[in-house]
Coordinates of C-alpha atoms in Angstrom, one line a residue:
Chain A
X1 CA 0.1 -0.2 0.0
X2 CA 1.5 3.4 -1.0
X3 CA 2.1 5.8 1.8
X4 CA 0.0 8.8 2.1
X5 CA 1.8 12.2 1.9
X6 CA 3.5 13.1 5.2
X7 CA 0.8 14.7 7.4
X8 CA 0.7 16.2 11.0
X9 CA -1.6 13.6 12.0
X10 CA -2.9 10.1 10.5
X11 CA -6.2 9.5 9.1
X12 CA -8.6 8.3 11.9
X13 CA -11.0 5.6 11.7
X14 CA -14.6 5.9 12.6
X15 CA -14.2 5.1 16.5
X16 CA -11.4 7.5 17.2
X17 CA -12.0 10.7 19.0
X18 CA -12.0 14.1 17.5
X19 CA -9.1 14.5 15.3
X20 CA -7.8 18.1 14.5
X21 CA -7.0 19.0 10.9
X22 CA -3.3 20.2 10.5
X23 CA -4.0 24.0 10.3
X24 CA -5.8 23.8 13.9
X25 CA -2.7 21.8 15.2
X26 CA -0.5 24.3 13.9
X27 CA -2.7 27.1 15.4
X28 CA -2.5 25.3 18.9
X29 CA 1.1 24.9 18.8
X30 CA 1.8 28.4 17.9
X31 CA 0.4 29.2 21.5
X32 CA 2.7 26.8 23.2
X33 CA 5.8 27.8 25.1
X34 CA 9.3 27.0 23.6
X35 CA 10.2 24.3 26.0
X36 CA 7.0 22.2 25.1
X37 CA 7.6 22.9 21.5
X38 CA 11.1 21.7 21.7
X39 CA 9.8 18.4 23.4
X40 CA 7.0 18.1 20.6
X41 CA 9.7 18.1 17.9
X42 CA 10.2 14.4 19.1
X43 CA 6.4 13.6 18.2
X44 CA 7.2 12.9 14.6
X45 CA 9.5 13.9 11.7
X46 CA 6.9 16.0 10.2
X47 CA 6.2 17.8 13.5
X48 CA 10.1 18.4 13.9
X49 CA 10.2 20.0 10.5
X50 CA 7.0 22.1 11.1
X51 CA 8.1 23.5 14.4
X52 CA 11.6 24.6 13.0
X53 CA 10.1 25.9 9.8
X54 CA 10.6 29.7 9.5
X55 CA 7.0 30.5 8.9
X56 CA 6.0 28.7 12.1
X57 CA 8.8 30.5 14.1
X58 CA 7.4 33.9 12.9
X59 CA 3.8 33.0 13.7
X60 CA 5.0 31.8 17.1
X61 CA 7.0 35.0 17.8
X62 CA 3.8 37.1 16.8
X63 CA 1.8 35.2 19.3
X64 CA 4.5 35.3 22.0
X65 CA 4.9 39.0 21.7
X66 CA 1.4 39.5 23.2
X67 CA 2.9 37.8 26.3
X68 CA 6.3 39.4 27.1
X69 CA 8.8 39.1 30.0
X70 CA 10.9 41.8 31.5
X71 CA 14.7 40.8 31.9
X72 CA 15.2 41.5 35.6
X73 CA 18.8 42.5 36.2
X74 CA 20.3 41.7 39.5
X75 CA 23.7 42.5 40.7
X76 CA 25.1 39.8 43.2
X77 CA 28.2 41.6 43.6
X78 CA 29.4 45.0 42.1
X79 CA 33.0 44.2 42.8
X80 CA 33.6 41.2 40.4
X81 CA 30.6 41.9 38.1
X82 CA 28.6 38.7 39.3
X83 CA 25.3 39.6 37.8
X84 CA 22.2 37.8 37.0
X85 CA 19.5 38.4 34.4
X86 CA 16.2 36.5 34.9
X87 CA 13.3 36.9 32.2
X88 CA 10.2 37.2 34.3
X89 CA 6.6 37.4 32.7
X90 CA 5.0 40.5 32.9
X91 CA 1.6 38.7 33.3
X92 CA 2.9 37.1 36.5
X93 CA 4.3 40.2 37.8
X94 CA 1.1 42.1 37.3
X95 CA -0.9 39.3 39.0
X96 CA 1.4 39.0 42.0
X97 CA 3.9 41.8 42.7
X98 CA 5.5 39.7 45.4
X99 CA 8.0 37.4 43.8
X100 CA 11.1 35.5 44.6
X101 CA 13.5 35.1 41.7
X102 CA 14.9 31.5 41.1
X103 CA 18.3 31.4 42.0
X104 CA 19.2 29.2 39.2
X105 CA 22.9 29.4 38.1
X106 CA 21.5 29.2 34.5
X107 CA 20.9 33.1 34.7
X108 CA 24.3 33.9 35.7
X109 CA 26.2 36.2 33.2
X110 CA 29.5 35.4 34.7
X111 CA 29.4 31.9 33.5
X112 CA 28.8 33.2 30.2
X113 CA 31.9 35.6 30.7
X114 CA 29.5 38.6 30.4
X115 CA 28.2 41.4 32.6
X116 CA 25.4 43.3 31.2
X117 CA 22.4 43.0 28.9
X118 CA 22.4 45.4 26.0
X119 CA 19.1 44.7 24.4
X120 CA 16.5 42.0 23.5
X121 CA 15.3 41.3 20.1
X122 CA 13.0 38.5 19.0
X123 CA 14.0 36.3 21.9
X124 CA 17.6 37.0 21.8
X125 CA 19.7 38.9 24.5
X126 CA 22.6 40.9 23.4
X127 CA 25.1 40.5 26.3
X128 CA 28.2 42.6 26.9
X129 CA 31.5 41.5 28.7
X130 CA 34.8 43.0 29.0
X131 CA 38.3 42.3 30.6
X132 CA 41.1 44.6 31.1
X133 CA 44.6 44.3 29.9
X134 CA 46.9 47.2 31.2
X135 CA 45.5 50.5 30.3
X136 CA 43.2 49.1 27.9
X137 CA 39.8 47.1 27.9
X138 CA 38.8 44.6 25.4
X139 CA 34.8 44.4 24.9
X140 CA 33.0 41.6 23.4
X141 CA 29.5 40.8 22.7
X142 CA 27.6 37.5 23.1
X143 CA 23.9 36.5 22.2
X144 CA 21.9 34.1 24.1
X145 CA 18.3 32.9 23.6
X146 CA 17.4 31.6 27.0
X147 CA 14.2 29.8 26.2
X148 CA 16.1 27.7 23.6
X149 CA 19.2 27.2 25.7
X150 CA 21.2 28.7 22.7
X151 CA 24.2 30.8 22.8
X152 CA 26.9 32.2 20.5
X153 CA 30.4 32.4 20.9
X154 CA 31.9 35.8 22.0
X155 CA 32.1 38.0 18.8
X156 CA 32.3 41.9 17.8
X157 CA 35.6 42.5 19.6
X158 CA 36.6 46.1 20.3
X159 CA 39.4 47.9 22.3
X160 CA 38.8 50.8 24.4
X161 CA 41.0 52.9 26.5
X162 CA 40.1 52.0 30.0
X163 CA 38.2 55.3 30.9
X164 CA 36.1 55.1 28.0
X165 CA 33.4 52.4 28.5
X166 CA 30.7 54.2 30.7
X167 CA 30.8 57.6 29.4
X168 CA 31.7 57.5 25.8
X169 CA 30.1 54.3 24.5
X170 CA 26.6 53.2 24.0
X171 CA 25.5 49.8 22.4
X172 CA 22.1 49.0 20.7
X173 CA 20.8 45.9 19.2
X174 CA 18.0 45.3 16.6
X175 CA 16.7 43.4 13.8
X176 CA 16.8 44.7 10.2
X177 CA 13.9 43.3 8.2
X178 CA 15.1 44.3 4.7
X179 CA 18.3 42.1 4.8
X180 CA 17.0 39.8 7.3
X181 CA 20.0 40.1 9.7
X182 CA 20.5 41.2 13.3
X183 CA 22.6 44.2 13.8
X184 CA 24.5 45.9 16.8
X185 CA 25.3 49.6 16.6
X186 CA 27.9 51.2 18.5
X187 CA 27.8 54.9 19.4
X188 CA 31.0 56.6 20.2
X189 CA 30.3 60.0 21.9
X190 CA 32.6 62.9 20.5
X191 CA 31.6 65.3 23.2
X192 CA 34.1 68.1 22.0
X193 CA 32.4 68.2 18.6
X194 CA 28.7 67.5 19.8
X195 CA 28.5 64.6 17.6
X196 CA 28.5 60.8 17.8
X197 CA 30.4 58.5 15.5
X198 CA 28.4 55.3 14.6
X199 CA 29.8 52.0 14.0
X200 CA 27.7 48.9 13.0
X201 CA 28.0 45.1 13.0
X202 CA 25.8 42.7 11.0
X203 CA 25.8 39.5 12.8
X204 CA 27.5 36.9 10.8
X205 CA 30.1 39.4 9.5
X206 CA 33.6 39.7 10.9
X207 CA 34.0 43.5 11.2
X208 CA 32.5 46.6 12.5
X209 CA 31.7 49.1 9.8
X210 CA 31.6 53.1 10.1
X211 CA 28.4 54.8 9.0
X212 CA 27.3 58.3 9.0
X213 CA 27.7 60.3 12.3
X214 CA 25.0 62.3 13.6
X215 CA 25.2 66.0 15.2
X216 CA 23.9 65.4 18.6
X217 CA 24.8 63.4 21.8
X218 CA 22.3 60.8 23.0
X219 CA 21.1 60.6 26.7
X220 CA 22.0 59.8 29.4
X221 CA 25.4 61.2 29.6
X222 CA 26.6 59.5 32.8
X223 CA 25.2 56.2 33.8
X224 CA 25.9 53.4 36.1
X225 CA 26.5 50.4 33.7
X226 CA 26.0 49.9 29.9
X227 CA 22.7 47.8 30.3
X228 CA 20.9 50.9 31.4
X229 CA 17.9 51.5 28.8
X230 CA 18.9 54.3 26.7
X231 CA 17.8 53.2 23.3
X232 CA 14.5 52.1 21.8
X233 CA 14.0 49.4 19.2
X234 CA 10.9 49.8 17.0
X235 CA 10.0 48.5 13.7
X236 CA 13.4 48.0 12.3
X237 CA 14.8 51.2 13.7
X238 CA 16.9 52.2 16.7
X239 CA 15.9 55.3 18.4
X240 CA 17.7 57.5 21.0
X241 CA 16.8 60.7 22.9
X242 CA 19.7 63.3 22.2
X243 CA 20.8 66.8 22.7
X244 CA 21.9 68.9 19.7
X245 CA 23.9 71.6 21.7
X246 CA 24.5 72.6 25.1
X247 CA 26.0 69.2 26.0
X248 CA 28.9 70.8 27.5
X249 CA 26.9 73.2 29.7
X250 CA 25.1 70.4 31.4
X251 CA 26.3 70.0 34.9
X252 CA 24.6 67.8 37.7
X253 CA 22.1 70.7 38.2
X254 CA 22.3 72.1 34.8
X255 CA 19.3 70.8 33.2
X256 CA 17.0 73.8 33.9
X257 CA 19.5 75.8 31.6
X258 CA 18.7 73.5 28.5
X259 CA 16.5 74.9 25.9
X260 CA 13.7 72.3 25.4
X261 CA 14.2 72.9 21.7
X262 CA 17.4 71.2 21.8
X263 CA 15.9 67.9 22.4
X264 CA 15.8 65.5 19.4
X265 CA 15.2 61.8 18.8
X266 CA 17.5 60.4 16.5
X267 CA 16.3 57.3 14.4
X268 CA 18.4 55.0 12.7
X269 CA 16.9 52.9 9.9
X270 CA 18.6 49.5 10.2
X271 CA 17.8 48.9 6.6
X272 CA 19.2 51.8 4.9
X273 CA 21.6 52.5 7.8
X274 CA 20.8 56.4 7.7
X275 CA 19.1 58.3 10.4
X276 CA 16.5 61.0 10.7
X277 CA 15.8 63.5 13.4
X278 CA 12.4 63.3 15.0
X279 CA 11.0 66.2 17.1
X280 CA 9.7 65.5 20.8
X281 CA 6.1 66.4 21.3
X282 CA 5.4 70.1 21.2
X283 CA 3.3 69.9 24.4
X284 CA 6.7 69.2 25.9
X285 CA 7.7 73.0 26.1
X286 CA 9.1 73.5 29.5
X287 CA 12.2 72.0 31.0
X288 CA 12.4 70.7 34.4
X289 CA 15.3 69.4 36.6
X290 CA 14.3 65.9 35.5
X291 CA 15.6 64.5 32.4
X292 CA 13.0 63.2 29.9
X293 CA 13.3 59.8 28.3
X294 CA 11.8 57.5 25.5
X295 CA 10.4 54.2 25.5
X296 CA 7.9 51.8 23.6
X297 CA 4.6 51.2 24.9
X298 CA 2.2 49.1 22.7
X299 CA 4.4 49.2 19.9
X300 CA 4.3 52.7 19.7
X301 CA 7.3 55.4 20.4
X302 CA 6.6 57.2 23.4
X303 CA 8.2 60.3 25.1
X304 CA 7.8 60.9 28.9
X305 CA 8.7 63.9 30.8
X306 CA 8.2 65.5 34.1
X307 CA 5.7 68.3 34.3
X308 CA 6.3 71.1 36.9
X309 CA 7.3 68.6 39.4
X310 CA 3.6 67.7 39.8
X311 CA 2.9 65.2 37.2
X312 CA 4.5 62.6 35.0
X313 CA 3.5 63.0 31.4
X314 CA 3.7 60.2 28.7
X315 CA 3.3 61.0 25.1
X316 CA 2.8 58.6 22.1
X317 CA 3.5 59.0 18.7
X318 CA 0.5 57.3 16.9
X319 CA 2.2 57.1 13.6
X320 CA 5.9 56.5 13.7
X321 CA 7.8 59.4 12.1
X322 CA 4.8 61.6 11.9
X323 CA 5.5 64.4 14.5
X324 CA 2.0 65.7 14.2
X325 CA 0.8 62.4 15.5
X326 CA 2.2 62.9 19.1
X327 CA -0.8 62.7 21.5
X328 CA -0.8 62.9 25.4
X329 CA -1.4 59.1 26.6
X330 CA -1.3 59.7 30.2
X331 CA -0.7 62.3 32.9
X332 CA 0.0 60.7 36.4
X333 CA 0.2 62.9 39.4
X334 CA 3.2 62.0 41.7
X335 CA 0.7 62.0 44.4
X336 CA -0.9 58.9 42.8
X337 CA 2.4 57.3 42.4
X338 CA 3.0 57.5 46.1
X339 CA 2.1 54.5 47.8
X340 CA 1.1 54.1 51.5
X341 CA 4.5 53.2 52.4
X342 CA 6.1 56.6 52.9
X343 CA 9.5 56.9 51.5
X344 CA 12.0 59.2 52.4
X345 CA 12.9 59.8 48.7
X346 CA 11.3 62.5 47.2
X347 CA 10.1 61.1 44.0
X348 CA 9.3 64.3 42.2
X349 CA 12.9 65.0 41.7
X350 CA 13.9 61.5 40.4
X351 CA 13.5 60.1 37.0
X352 CA 11.0 57.6 36.0
X353 CA 10.9 55.2 33.1
X354 CA 7.7 53.4 31.9
X355 CA 8.5 49.8 31.2
X356 CA 5.4 48.2 29.9
X357 CA 1.6 48.8 29.3
X358 CA -0.5 45.7 29.8
X359 CA -2.7 44.5 27.0
X360 CA -5.9 45.9 28.1
X361 CA -4.2 49.2 28.9
X362 CA -5.1 49.2 32.5
X363 CA -1.6 48.6 34.3
X364 CA 1.4 50.6 33.7
X365 CA 4.7 49.2 35.0
X366 CA 7.1 51.9 36.1
X367 CA 10.5 52.2 37.4
X368 CA 12.1 55.0 39.4
X369 CA 15.6 55.6 39.4
X370 CA 15.8 56.0 43.3
X371 CA 13.8 53.0 44.2
X372 CA 14.5 49.3 44.6
X373 CA 10.9 48.3 43.6
X374 CA 8.8 48.9 40.6
X375 CA 5.4 50.4 40.6
X376 CA 2.5 48.7 39.1
X377 CA -0.1 51.7 38.3
X378 CA -3.5 51.0 37.7
X379 CA -4.9 53.4 35.2
X380 CA -8.5 52.8 36.0
X381 CA -8.4 53.5 39.6
X382 CA -5.4 55.5 39.7
X383 CA -3.7 53.3 42.3
X384 CA -0.1 52.2 42.5
X385 CA 1.2 49.2 44.1
X386 CA 4.7 48.3 44.7
X387 CA 6.5 45.2 43.7
X388 CA 7.7 43.3 46.7
X389 CA 10.9 41.3 45.6
X390 CA 13.6 40.8 47.9
X391 CA 16.2 40.8 45.3
X392 CA 18.1 44.0 44.4
X393 CA 16.8 44.4 40.8
X394 CA 18.0 47.4 38.6
X395 CA 14.7 48.2 36.9
X396 CA 16.3 50.9 34.6
X397 CA 18.0 48.1 33.0
X398 CA 14.9 45.9 32.4
X399 CA 14.3 44.9 28.8
X400 CA 11.0 43.7 27.3
X401 CA 11.6 40.1 26.0
X402 CA 9.9 37.5 24.3
X403 CA 10.4 33.7 24.2
X404 CA 11.2 32.7 20.6
X405 CA 12.0 29.7 18.5
X406 CA 14.5 31.7 16.5
X407 CA 17.6 29.3 16.6
X408 CA 20.4 31.0 14.8
X409 CA 21.0 34.8 14.5
X410 CA 24.2 34.7 12.7
X411 CA 22.7 33.5 9.6
X412 CA 20.5 35.4 7.3
X413 CA 16.9 34.6 8.4
X414 CA 15.7 32.9 5.1
X415 CA 12.0 32.7 4.5
X416 CA 11.0 29.6 2.6
X417 CA 8.3 30.3 -0.2
Chain B
X1 CA -36.1 59.4 8.6
X2 CA -38.6 56.8 9.5
X3 CA -37.6 54.7 12.1
X4 CA -37.8 51.1 10.6
X5 CA -37.5 48.1 12.8
X6 CA -34.2 46.6 12.0
X7 CA -33.9 42.7 12.0
X8 CA -30.8 42.9 13.8
X9 CA -31.9 44.7 17.1
X10 CA -29.9 43.3 20.1
X11 CA -33.1 42.0 22.0
X12 CA -33.9 39.6 19.3
X13 CA -32.9 36.0 19.6
X14 CA -32.0 33.4 17.0
X15 CA -32.8 29.8 17.2
X16 CA -30.0 27.3 16.6
X17 CA -30.5 23.6 16.0
X18 CA -27.6 21.2 16.8
X19 CA -26.5 18.2 14.7
X20 CA -28.3 15.9 17.1
X21 CA -31.6 17.9 16.9
X22 CA -31.8 20.0 19.8
X23 CA -32.6 23.7 19.8
X24 CA -31.1 26.4 21.6
X25 CA -31.7 30.2 21.6
X26 CA -29.1 32.8 21.5
X27 CA -29.2 36.8 21.3
X28 CA -28.7 38.2 17.9
X29 CA -25.7 40.3 19.1
X30 CA -24.2 37.1 20.5
X31 CA -24.7 35.3 17.2
X32 CA -23.0 37.9 15.3
X33 CA -19.6 36.9 17.1
X34 CA -19.9 33.5 15.4
X35 CA -19.1 34.4 11.7
X36 CA -20.6 30.8 10.6
X37 CA -23.8 31.7 12.2
X38 CA -24.1 35.2 11.2
X39 CA -23.4 34.1 7.5
X40 CA -26.5 31.4 7.7
X41 CA -28.5 34.3 9.3
X42 CA -27.6 36.4 6.1
X43 CA -28.6 33.8 3.7
X44 CA -31.6 32.2 5.4
X45 CA -33.1 35.0 7.5
X46 CA -33.2 35.4 11.3
X47 CA -36.7 34.2 11.5
X48 CA -36.0 30.4 10.8
X49 CA -34.1 28.0 13.0
X50 CA -30.5 27.8 11.8
X51 CA -29.1 24.5 11.4
X52 CA -25.7 23.7 12.8
X53 CA -24.7 20.2 11.4
X54 CA -21.3 19.8 13.0
X55 CA -22.1 21.4 16.5
X56 CA -24.0 19.2 19.1
X57 CA -25.9 19.7 22.2
X58 CA -23.0 18.7 24.5
X59 CA -21.0 21.8 23.2
X60 CA -23.4 24.5 22.2
X61 CA -24.6 25.5 25.5
X62 CA -21.1 26.0 26.7
X63 CA -20.4 28.3 23.6
X64 CA -23.6 30.2 24.3
X65 CA -22.7 30.7 27.8
X66 CA -19.3 32.1 26.7
X67 CA -20.7 34.7 24.4
X68 CA -23.6 35.6 26.7
X69 CA -20.6 36.9 28.8
X70 CA -18.8 38.4 25.9
X71 CA -21.6 40.8 24.8
X72 CA -21.8 42.1 28.3
X73 CA -18.0 42.6 28.4
X74 CA -17.7 40.3 31.3
X75 CA -15.1 38.0 30.4
X76 CA -12.3 38.0 32.6
X77 CA -9.3 35.7 33.4
X78 CA -11.2 34.2 36.3
X79 CA -14.4 33.6 34.3
X80 CA -12.2 31.9 31.6
X81 CA -10.4 29.7 34.3
X82 CA -13.8 28.6 35.7
X83 CA -15.1 28.0 32.2
X84 CA -12.6 25.4 31.3
X85 CA -12.1 24.0 35.0
X86 CA -14.2 20.9 34.7
X87 CA -13.6 20.0 31.1
X88 CA -11.0 17.2 30.3
X89 CA -8.6 17.4 27.4
X90 CA -10.9 15.6 25.0
X91 CA -13.9 17.9 25.8
X92 CA -11.8 20.9 25.3
X93 CA -10.9 19.7 21.9
X94 CA -14.3 19.0 20.9
X95 CA -15.4 22.5 21.9
X96 CA -12.5 23.8 20.0
X97 CA -13.3 22.2 16.8
X98 CA -16.9 23.5 17.4
X99 CA -15.6 27.3 17.8
X100 CA -13.4 26.7 14.7
X101 CA -16.5 25.5 12.9
X102 CA -18.7 28.5 14.1
X103 CA -15.9 30.8 13.2
X104 CA -16.0 32.2 16.8
X105 CA -12.8 33.9 16.8
X106 CA -12.5 35.0 20.7
X107 CA -13.5 31.6 21.9
X108 CA -11.4 29.9 19.3
X109 CA -8.1 32.0 20.5
X110 CA -8.8 31.3 24.3
X111 CA -9.1 27.6 23.6
X112 CA -6.1 27.4 21.5
X113 CA -4.1 28.9 24.4
X114 CA -5.9 26.6 26.8
X115 CA -5.0 23.5 24.8
X116 CA -1.2 24.7 24.5
X117 CA -1.3 25.1 28.2
X118 CA -2.6 21.8 28.9
X119 CA -0.1 20.2 26.9
X120 CA 2.9 22.0 28.6
X121 CA 3.6 19.2 31.1
X122 CA 2.4 16.2 29.2
X123 CA 4.7 13.5 27.6
X124 CA 5.5 13.4 24.0
X125 CA 3.4 10.0 23.8
X126 CA 0.4 11.8 25.3
X127 CA 0.6 14.3 22.6
X128 CA 0.7 11.7 19.9
X129 CA -2.2 10.1 21.2
X130 CA -4.0 13.5 21.6
X131 CA -3.7 14.5 18.1
X132 CA -3.6 11.0 16.5
X133 CA 0.0 11.3 15.3
X134 CA 2.1 8.3 14.4
X135 CA 5.8 8.2 15.6
X136 CA 7.9 7.9 12.4
X137 CA 11.2 8.0 14.2
X138 CA 13.3 5.0 14.8
X139 CA 14.0 4.3 18.7
X140 CA 17.5 5.4 17.9
X141 CA 16.5 8.7 16.0
X142 CA 14.1 9.5 19.0
X143 CA 16.6 8.8 22.0
X144 CA 19.3 10.9 20.2
X145 CA 17.0 13.8 19.7
X146 CA 15.9 13.6 23.5
X147 CA 19.5 13.5 24.6
X148 CA 20.2 16.6 22.4
X149 CA 17.4 18.3 24.2
X150 CA 17.3 17.0 27.6
X151 CA 16.9 20.2 29.2
X152 CA 13.5 20.6 27.6
X153 CA 12.5 17.2 29.1
X154 CA 12.9 18.1 32.7
X155 CA 9.6 18.3 35.0
X156 CA 7.0 16.3 33.1
X157 CA 4.1 15.0 35.1
X158 CA 3.0 11.5 34.7
X159 CA 0.3 10.8 32.2
X160 CA -3.3 10.7 33.8

């Protein structure tokens, strides 16, 4: 008897229970988690092929993006850079703000010879490590998909004068849909000329390439570690909030002297490798002592600033690239962000960073620079709840991360017809 | 403009007849959420009993219950958890097939996720039986694959 074409399931006989047709099996599997899917590759040869098919990987990624995690960065020891990064589902965090993070050695960065997380894209984390040799530091990158237990070798080596890393470099990681490759961008701040030089590395290539520089300097200028959120990846572009001039005049108390008009968003298209400048919302017309920032909420570029030290305002660019489409998304008074537990910290003067907005738009996760805990802000009843996690998490480094089946980011992501 | 009574006011109910001959009532606004039903209403009119040959009296009341909650905007995580709590894996599968036939998108999405969640801690053998799939790996091939992905096999519950 000739064998039927390979199918995801066999023809049932009349007594067998309800059998799902192939399209429905694919639908169900696209909702499954990566670990289960890796097991299910053992179900049959056809299932093995289907689960590793690029079209299925893309479908699964789309579904997984609706249920993201935040990479929680813990510093176990500041001295020898013993850091952990734990992807934690946002839905679990919202449901129960009091969590204990697993103390699993799997999440140790030191074992991977790295210290920080630069970014997350399509399930892959870009890690950074370095070692000092005399007056110089050798820096490298490494890519890790925690769900798939896959990791690349160290790559993208660069050398840096030992004083350089924290104040003069910024890294960013994203995916270029045009060439179907993952790219890392290195910004080298030229403070003296108020410019930023740009180098780019396409994963799979050996060398960094220089591309056009831009006449602005991205924020923040001084920060505690390279893993801090200072870039926004959106729709194949990397975006930084930057200042055109006055870089030199910014001291510790100098923000008030900055002209609001000097802020600009530099948007680098990863496909064309050219940048354009986007203006912040025109409603942002008054400077305050607190630094503004950009982030992504609900797949839109957002800009947030302090307003007269009474409110925290978040704007949304409804249509990416269209400056007229900036609309005010939320205006949250600092009073509402204070919880019943009174802190000695004067929250109005510290920086806030929105991390994630829940699917139904009712819970906003916010980080505050001064606080060890993040805030879950309920937008319906204007109530703030603090997370209660005993670990010391650096919330300003938390990246939005999804589980993915993308198995190899060093090769062009070929799509089968 | 003259107010003409529309045939799709939300207070109107539609009669649905299952494959095993039972009749159930559903509000027109809920019926709208099931595209197959709506198409039949558009073709046959809303005054006659709509025949649903592939849905049976065991499943339809459950589906109606879901959409009753949907039109009042009351579907919450708790409701959904309660909704599937007493269904076994085969019952969910049949309900899922019915939701697919009825083109009831919201329920379909929810049940896809629910089935995927249920399979999370099940063995490969269970998954094969559940979907009616034959194993075409040789024992050597399969044990090699399992070894390569040993990390993904930790923490499986015993099959019930």
